[in-house]
Amino acid sequence: MSWHQSVPTSEVQDANSSTNHQLFVVRCPLLRRIPVGGSAGGGGQFATVTGLGSGTTAIMASVSNPFGNCRISPSANVTVQVPTASKITQTLSSHSISKGSSPCGAGQGGWTRQVQKIVTDQNGSNIVLGGQNLSEVVTIGTPNNLGINGTQTGTAVTNASGNFNDTFFVCSAACPGSSGQTNATQKISDTLPSGSGPYSLSPNTLIYKCTGITVNGL
Amino acid sequence: MWRFELTLLIAIPLYSWGQGVPQSNKVTSFGANNTSAIRALLIFSRAQKIPLGIIVTDQRLCTTEVNYSGQGDVASIVSGVVAQVPGYTTKPRGETILVLPSTLPPATKQFLGLVDQHFEIKENVQTLVAILWMHVRSLLHPDEGTALSVLSSPDEKTLEINANMESVEQILNRIAILSRGVWILKPLPDSIHKIGTETPFLFFSELGSSAPESANLCAPI
């Protein structure tokens, strides 16, 4: 048997050796996805792939399962993906909240927007990997025309497609009348399923207004 | 997913009275050995999916290590664990079991009694808890706004709550019952108006948690 293809799905930095260890998933002819590993330029039995940094590396790997033995072609090239940023894949909802209406509290109005996101690598490509643990820190900046003095954040685990949700709300006594805005910075950290990380993704610029919420201008 | 360090955990449902019988009547067994009382309660709640509310006013629930082994209904097991913590007791609140100090500080009582005019939300647990805090902040500091950015997993289950003129404690209990989870109120300052931007309540359930499992559950806000 031979592999249909190799699909790199994650990569972690080993702080001790400054080399990269990569876990990836390959697909057998019977379409069973099996996590295996390999070593750059080498061969044999593995749990991890070792490379020398992001980019492409040559790997060999083999594994056995109840359906037989599979082997990646010698010197197959795989891309080593490094979690680098996040981007919106779609807006799930976006609408105003009238004064005093839930989810804002009494005397406050605002806006809510829910988006779906994915982590991207050093080339801007999606990292399609489930089980990434994401956490965030949001810091209010200037201007702060909406008088924001508190932020709430959450944590997420990506699904099998690598997606996660981000739900934004802003509630302020200044809404809906104000045309002002509050700027904030969102820093997301990504810990891979292997436990490696966390990777600090490129910060996102959030702009909260009574009439909308944008992430990096979108 | 929430995990806790556990020294010893045995929680086996032995017999259930069936539908319509409060969870607190379910017969089970539990064992904890040299585990902080609050961790033991969280472990027990998680294993049995028992809604709990824990009011923390000092360090005793975190510093008291309990040893427990026995079987009975869940209310008696919770009481058996809490009885080892000086000055703490339990009270049933509908389907929720409250763990609280014998004497409740006035600010804590006032905080839990704050009434929210309208809480109508359908969201995952993390977002529900975040929005509840946003509502409380609008009561405590009406001139200050709040911004949320709540990451979540696409597969997280959503819960729906539609409450009118209910207290903070009642809404926390609703979330606990729906998610079969635990809410924890951290020690508050002596006046509710001194409460800052940090969320004073934490939530843990199989459906999602509002804080990391390693959080210091007894640290004052």
Coordinates of C-alpha atoms in Angstrom, one line a residue:
Chain A
M1 CA 0.0 0.0 0.0
S2 CA 1.0 3.6 -0.4
W3 CA -0.2 6.8 1.1
H4 CA -2.6 8.9 -0.9
Q5 CA -1.0 12.0 0.6
S6 CA 0.5 13.5 3.6
V7 CA -1.2 16.4 5.3
P8 CA 0.7 18.4 7.8
T9 CA -1.6 19.5 10.5
S10 CA 0.5 20.9 13.3
E11 CA 3.9 21.9 14.3
V12 CA 5.4 22.8 17.6
Q13 CA 8.6 24.5 18.7
D14 CA 10.8 22.6 21.1
A15 CA 12.2 25.2 23.4
N16 CA 15.0 23.0 24.5
S17 CA 16.5 22.0 21.2
S18 CA 15.3 24.9 19.1
T19 CA 14.2 22.3 16.5
N20 CA 10.7 21.8 15.3
H21 CA 8.7 18.7 16.1
Q22 CA 5.8 18.1 13.8
L23 CA 2.8 15.9 14.2
F24 CA 1.0 15.3 11.0
V25 CA -1.8 13.1 9.7
V26 CA -1.5 10.8 6.7
R27 CA -4.2 9.0 4.9
C28 CA -4.2 5.3 4.1
P29 CA -6.0 4.0 1.0
L30 CA -8.9 3.0 3.1
L31 CA -9.2 6.7 4.2
R32 CA -8.4 6.1 7.8
R33 CA -6.6 9.1 9.2
I34 CA -3.8 8.0 11.4
P35 CA -1.5 10.3 13.3
V36 CA 2.1 9.4 12.6
G37 CA 5.4 11.1 12.5
G38 CA 8.6 11.1 10.6
S39 CA 12.0 12.8 10.7
A40 CA 13.3 15.3 8.2
G41 CA 15.4 13.6 5.7
G42 CA 15.3 10.4 7.6
G43 CA 13.1 7.3 7.9
G44 CA 11.9 4.7 10.3
Q45 CA 9.4 4.6 13.1
F46 CA 8.4 7.9 14.6
A47 CA 6.2 9.8 16.9
T48 CA 7.4 13.1 15.7
V49 CA 8.9 14.8 12.7
T50 CA 11.9 17.0 13.2
G51 CA 12.6 19.9 11.0
L52 CA 14.8 23.0 11.1
G53 CA 12.2 25.7 11.1
S54 CA 9.1 26.8 9.3
G55 CA 8.8 26.2 5.6
T56 CA 9.2 22.9 3.8
T57 CA 11.0 19.8 4.9
A58 CA 11.5 16.4 3.4
I59 CA 10.1 13.5 5.4
M60 CA 9.7 9.8 5.4
A61 CA 7.3 7.9 7.5
S62 CA 5.7 4.5 7.8
V63 CA 3.1 3.1 10.0
S64 CA 1.1 -0.1 10.4
N65 CA -2.5 -0.4 11.2
P66 CA -5.1 -3.3 11.0
F67 CA -5.4 -2.6 7.3
G68 CA -1.8 -3.0 6.4
N69 CA 1.4 -1.0 6.2
C70 CA 1.5 2.5 4.7
R71 CA 4.6 4.4 3.7
I72 CA 5.1 8.0 2.6
S73 CA 7.3 8.2 -0.4
P74 CA 10.9 9.0 0.4
S75 CA 11.6 12.7 0.5
A76 CA 8.0 13.7 0.4
N77 CA 7.8 17.5 1.0
V78 CA 5.6 18.8 3.7
T79 CA 5.0 22.3 4.9
V80 CA 5.8 23.0 8.5
Q81 CA 3.0 25.2 9.8
V82 CA 3.6 27.7 12.6
P83 CA 0.5 29.2 14.3
T84 CA 0.9 32.9 13.4
A85 CA -2.4 34.8 13.2
S86 CA -6.1 34.4 13.1
K87 CA -8.6 35.5 10.6
I88 CA -12.4 35.7 10.2
T89 CA -13.9 33.0 7.9
Q90 CA -17.5 34.2 8.2
T91 CA -19.8 36.5 10.2
L92 CA -22.5 34.4 11.9
S93 CA -24.6 37.3 13.2
S94 CA -24.3 41.1 13.6
H95 CA -26.9 43.4 15.0
S96 CA -27.7 46.3 17.3
I97 CA -29.0 46.0 20.8
S98 CA -31.5 48.7 21.7
K99 CA -31.3 50.5 25.0
G100 CA -32.3 48.3 27.9
S101 CA -32.6 45.2 25.8
S102 CA -30.9 42.0 26.6
P103 CA -28.1 41.1 26.4
C104 CA -27.3 44.7 27.5
G105 CA -28.2 45.7 31.0
A106 CA -30.7 48.3 32.1
G107 CA -30.0 51.7 30.6
Q108 CA -27.4 50.5 28.1
G109 CA -27.5 49.7 24.4
G110 CA -24.8 48.5 22.0
W111 CA -23.9 46.0 19.3
T112 CA -23.2 42.3 19.1
R113 CA -21.4 40.3 16.4
Q114 CA -20.5 36.7 16.3
V115 CA -17.8 35.5 13.9
Q116 CA -16.1 32.2 13.0
K117 CA -12.3 32.3 12.9
I118 CA -9.4 30.0 12.0
V119 CA -5.7 30.1 13.0
T120 CA -3.4 30.8 10.1
D121 CA 0.3 29.9 9.5
Q122 CA 3.3 32.0 8.6
N123 CA 2.1 32.0 5.0
G124 CA -1.4 33.0 5.7
S125 CA -2.7 29.5 5.1
N126 CA -5.4 28.0 7.3
I127 CA -4.3 25.5 10.0
V128 CA -7.0 22.8 9.7
L129 CA -6.5 21.2 13.1
G130 CA -8.9 20.3 15.8
G131 CA -8.0 20.4 19.5
Q132 CA -6.1 23.7 19.5
N133 CA -6.7 25.4 22.9
L134 CA -7.1 29.1 22.5
S135 CA -7.2 31.8 25.1
E136 CA -7.2 35.6 24.8
V137 CA -6.5 38.9 26.5
V138 CA -8.3 42.0 25.5
T139 CA -6.9 45.4 26.4
I140 CA -8.9 48.6 26.1
G141 CA -7.0 51.4 24.3
T142 CA -7.8 54.9 23.0
P143 CA -10.0 56.4 22.1
N144 CA -12.5 55.1 24.6
N145 CA -15.6 57.2 23.7
L146 CA -18.0 54.5 24.9
G147 CA -16.6 54.5 28.5
I148 CA -15.6 50.9 28.5
N149 CA -14.1 49.9 31.8
G150 CA -14.3 46.1 31.8
T151 CA -13.7 43.3 29.3
Q152 CA -14.9 39.7 29.4
T153 CA -13.1 37.0 27.5
G154 CA -13.3 33.2 26.9
T155 CA -11.5 30.2 25.8
A156 CA -12.0 27.9 22.9
V157 CA -11.0 24.5 21.4
T158 CA -11.0 24.3 17.6
N159 CA -13.2 21.8 15.9
A160 CA -12.0 19.3 13.3
S161 CA -12.0 21.9 10.7
G162 CA -9.8 24.2 12.8
N163 CA -12.6 26.7 13.4
F164 CA -13.5 28.5 16.5
N165 CA -16.1 31.2 17.3
D166 CA -15.6 34.7 18.7
T167 CA -18.6 36.5 20.1
F168 CA -18.3 40.3 20.6
F169 CA -20.6 42.5 22.6
V170 CA -20.4 46.1 23.5
C171 CA -22.9 47.7 26.0
S172 CA -22.7 51.3 27.0
A173 CA -24.9 54.0 28.3
A174 CA -23.6 56.1 25.4
C175 CA -25.4 53.8 22.9
P176 CA -27.2 54.1 20.6
G177 CA -26.7 57.9 20.3
S178 CA -22.9 58.1 20.3
S179 CA -20.9 58.1 17.1
G180 CA -17.7 57.5 19.1
Q181 CA -15.7 54.4 19.3
T182 CA -13.6 52.4 21.7
N183 CA -10.4 50.7 20.4
A184 CA -9.0 47.5 21.9
T185 CA -6.3 45.0 21.2
Q186 CA -7.0 41.3 21.3
K187 CA -4.1 38.9 21.9
I188 CA -4.9 35.2 21.3
S189 CA -2.6 32.4 22.5
D190 CA -2.7 29.0 20.8
T191 CA -1.6 25.8 22.5
L192 CA -1.5 22.8 20.2
P193 CA -3.1 19.4 21.0
S194 CA 0.3 18.0 21.7
G195 CA 0.6 20.6 24.6
S196 CA 3.2 22.6 22.9
G197 CA 3.0 26.3 22.9
P198 CA 1.5 28.7 23.6
Y199 CA 2.0 30.5 20.4
S200 CA 1.2 34.2 20.6
L201 CA -0.8 35.1 17.5
S202 CA -0.5 38.5 15.8
P203 CA -2.7 40.9 17.8
N204 CA -6.0 41.9 16.4
T205 CA -7.3 45.5 16.5
L206 CA -10.9 45.6 17.7
I207 CA -13.1 48.7 17.2
Y208 CA -16.3 48.8 19.2
K209 CA -19.0 51.3 18.1
C210 CA -22.7 51.6 18.8
T211 CA -23.2 50.8 15.1
G212 CA -20.8 47.9 14.6
I213 CA -17.8 45.9 15.7
T214 CA -14.8 45.3 13.4
V215 CA -11.7 43.1 13.7
N216 CA -8.6 44.4 11.8
G217 CA -10.9 46.7 9.9
L218 CA -13.3 43.9 8.7
Chain B
M1 CA -13.4 20.0 29.5
W2 CA -12.5 20.6 33.1
R3 CA -10.1 18.5 35.1
F4 CA -9.0 18.8 38.6
E5 CA -6.1 17.4 40.5
L6 CA -7.6 14.6 42.6
T7 CA -6.1 12.7 45.3
L8 CA -8.8 10.1 45.4
L9 CA -12.1 10.0 43.7
I10 CA -14.8 7.4 43.8
A11 CA -18.2 8.5 42.7
I12 CA -20.5 5.7 41.6
P13 CA -24.2 6.1 41.2
L14 CA -25.7 3.1 43.0
Y15 CA -29.4 3.8 42.6
S16 CA -31.6 6.4 41.1
W17 CA -35.2 7.0 42.1
G18 CA -36.1 7.8 38.6
Q19 CA -37.5 10.8 36.8
G20 CA -39.1 13.5 38.7
V21 CA -37.1 12.9 41.8
P22 CA -34.7 15.7 42.7
Q23 CA -31.0 15.0 42.0
S24 CA -30.3 15.6 45.6
N25 CA -32.1 12.3 46.4
K26 CA -30.0 10.2 44.1
V27 CA -28.0 7.6 46.1
T28 CA -24.4 7.3 45.3
S29 CA -21.0 7.0 47.0
F30 CA -18.0 9.3 47.2
G31 CA -14.5 9.2 48.5
A32 CA -11.9 12.0 49.0
N33 CA -8.6 11.8 50.7
N34 CA -6.7 14.9 51.8
T35 CA -8.3 17.0 49.2
S36 CA -9.2 20.6 49.7
A37 CA -12.9 20.9 50.4
I38 CA -13.7 23.0 47.4
R39 CA -11.9 20.7 45.0
A40 CA -13.7 17.7 46.5
L41 CA -17.0 19.5 46.0
L42 CA -16.2 20.3 42.4
I43 CA -15.1 16.7 41.7
F44 CA -18.2 15.3 43.3
S45 CA -20.5 17.7 41.3
R46 CA -18.7 16.9 38.1
A47 CA -19.0 13.2 38.6
Q48 CA -22.7 13.3 39.6
K49 CA -23.7 16.3 37.5
I50 CA -25.1 18.0 40.6
P51 CA -25.8 21.7 40.4
L52 CA -24.0 23.5 43.2
G53 CA -23.5 27.1 44.3
I54 CA -20.5 27.8 46.5
I55 CA -20.2 31.1 48.3
V56 CA -16.6 31.7 49.3
T57 CA -16.0 34.4 51.8
D58 CA -12.5 33.4 53.0
Q59 CA -9.8 30.8 52.6
R60 CA -11.3 28.0 54.6
L61 CA -12.9 26.0 51.7
C62 CA -9.5 26.0 50.0
T63 CA -7.2 25.4 53.0
T64 CA -9.3 22.7 54.8
E65 CA -8.4 19.3 53.5
V66 CA -11.2 16.8 53.8
N67 CA -11.3 13.0 54.1
Y68 CA -14.6 11.5 53.2
S69 CA -15.8 8.0 52.3
G70 CA -19.4 7.0 52.3
Q71 CA -22.6 6.6 50.4
G72 CA -26.0 8.2 50.6
D73 CA -28.0 10.8 48.8
V74 CA -26.0 13.6 47.2
A75 CA -27.2 16.2 49.7
S76 CA -25.9 14.2 52.6
I77 CA -22.6 13.6 50.9
V78 CA -22.2 17.4 50.2
S79 CA -23.1 18.1 53.8
G80 CA -20.6 15.4 55.0
V81 CA -17.8 17.1 53.1
V82 CA -18.8 20.7 54.1
A83 CA -19.2 19.6 57.8
Q84 CA -15.4 19.3 57.9
V85 CA -15.0 23.0 57.1
P86 CA -15.3 25.1 60.2
G87 CA -18.1 27.7 59.9
Y88 CA -19.6 26.4 56.6
T89 CA -22.9 24.8 56.0
T90 CA -25.3 23.7 53.2
K91 CA -28.8 24.8 52.2
P92 CA -31.0 23.4 49.5
R93 CA -32.2 26.0 46.9
G94 CA -34.6 24.1 44.7
E95 CA -32.5 21.7 42.6
T96 CA -29.3 23.5 43.6
I97 CA -27.4 22.8 46.8
L98 CA -25.8 25.9 48.3
V99 CA -22.5 25.8 50.2
L100 CA -22.1 28.9 52.3
P101 CA -20.7 30.3 55.5
S102 CA -23.0 30.2 58.6
T103 CA -22.8 33.9 58.7
L104 CA -23.1 35.7 55.3
P105 CA -21.3 39.0 55.0
P106 CA -23.7 41.9 54.2
A107 CA -22.0 42.7 50.9
T108 CA -22.2 39.1 49.7
K109 CA -25.9 39.0 50.6
Q110 CA -26.5 42.3 48.9
F111 CA -24.6 41.2 45.8
L112 CA -26.5 37.9 45.4
G113 CA -29.8 39.7 46.0
L114 CA -29.3 42.3 43.2
V115 CA -32.2 42.0 40.8
D116 CA -31.8 42.0 37.1
Q117 CA -34.9 43.3 35.3
H118 CA -34.6 41.1 32.2
F119 CA -32.1 38.4 31.4
E120 CA -33.0 36.7 28.1
I121 CA -30.1 35.0 26.5
K122 CA -29.4 31.9 24.4
E123 CA -25.7 31.3 24.5
N124 CA -23.0 28.9 25.6
V125 CA -22.1 28.8 29.3
Q126 CA -19.0 31.0 29.0
T127 CA -21.0 33.7 27.2
L128 CA -24.0 33.4 29.6
V129 CA -21.7 34.0 32.6
A130 CA -20.0 36.9 30.8
I131 CA -23.3 38.5 30.0
L132 CA -24.6 38.1 33.5
W133 CA -21.5 39.9 34.8
M134 CA -22.1 42.6 32.2
H135 CA -25.6 43.0 33.6
V136 CA -24.4 43.2 37.2
R137 CA -21.9 45.8 36.2
S138 CA -24.6 47.9 34.6
L139 CA -26.4 47.8 38.0
L140 CA -23.2 48.6 40.0
H141 CA -21.7 51.1 37.6
P142 CA -24.4 52.3 35.2
D143 CA -22.2 54.9 33.5
E144 CA -19.4 52.4 32.7
G145 CA -19.6 50.2 29.6
T146 CA -18.5 46.7 29.1
A147 CA -16.9 45.0 26.0
L148 CA -16.9 41.3 25.4
S149 CA -14.9 39.1 23.2
V150 CA -15.7 35.5 24.2
L151 CA -13.9 32.8 22.3
S152 CA -15.8 29.5 22.2
S153 CA -15.8 26.2 20.4
P154 CA -18.3 25.9 17.5
D155 CA -19.6 22.7 19.0
E156 CA -20.4 24.2 22.4
K157 CA -24.0 23.6 23.5
T158 CA -26.1 26.7 24.0
L159 CA -28.5 27.2 26.9
E160 CA -31.5 29.4 26.9
I161 CA -32.6 31.5 29.9
N162 CA -35.5 33.9 30.0
A163 CA -35.7 35.5 33.5
N164 CA -37.5 38.6 34.6
M165 CA -36.9 40.4 37.9
E166 CA -34.7 37.6 39.2
S167 CA -31.8 37.9 41.6
V168 CA -28.2 37.2 40.7
E169 CA -28.3 34.1 42.8
Q170 CA -31.5 32.9 41.0
I171 CA -29.9 33.4 37.6
L172 CA -26.7 31.6 38.7
N173 CA -28.8 28.8 40.0
R174 CA -30.6 28.6 36.6
I175 CA -27.3 28.3 34.8
A176 CA -26.1 25.6 37.2
I177 CA -29.3 23.6 36.8
L178 CA -29.2 23.8 33.0
S179 CA -25.6 22.9 32.7
R180 CA -25.4 20.6 35.8
G181 CA -22.5 22.7 36.9
V182 CA -21.1 24.7 39.8
W183 CA -21.0 28.4 40.4
I184 CA -18.5 29.9 42.8
L185 CA -18.7 33.4 44.2
K186 CA -15.3 34.6 45.3
P187 CA -14.7 36.7 48.4
L188 CA -16.1 40.2 47.9
P189 CA -14.9 43.6 49.3
D190 CA -16.9 45.0 52.2
S191 CA -19.0 47.1 49.8
I192 CA -20.5 46.0 46.5
H193 CA -19.6 49.4 45.1
K194 CA -15.9 48.5 45.6
I195 CA -16.2 45.6 43.2
G196 CA -14.1 46.4 40.2
T197 CA -13.9 44.9 36.7
E198 CA -12.9 41.4 37.7
T199 CA -15.7 38.8 37.5
P200 CA -16.6 37.8 41.0
F201 CA -18.3 34.5 40.0
L202 CA -16.7 31.6 38.3
F203 CA -18.5 28.7 36.6
F204 CA -17.5 25.1 35.9
S205 CA -19.5 22.5 34.0
E206 CA -19.1 19.8 31.4
L207 CA -20.6 22.3 28.9
G208 CA -18.0 24.9 29.5
S209 CA -16.2 26.8 32.2
S210 CA -15.6 30.5 32.7
A211 CA -12.2 30.1 34.3
P212 CA -9.2 27.9 34.0
E213 CA -9.2 24.8 36.2
S214 CA -6.1 26.1 37.9
A215 CA -7.7 29.4 39.1
N216 CA -7.4 30.3 42.7
L217 CA -11.0 29.8 43.8
C218 CA -10.7 31.5 47.1
A219 CA -8.7 34.6 46.2
P220 CA -10.6 37.8 46.9
I221 CA -11.4 39.9 44.0

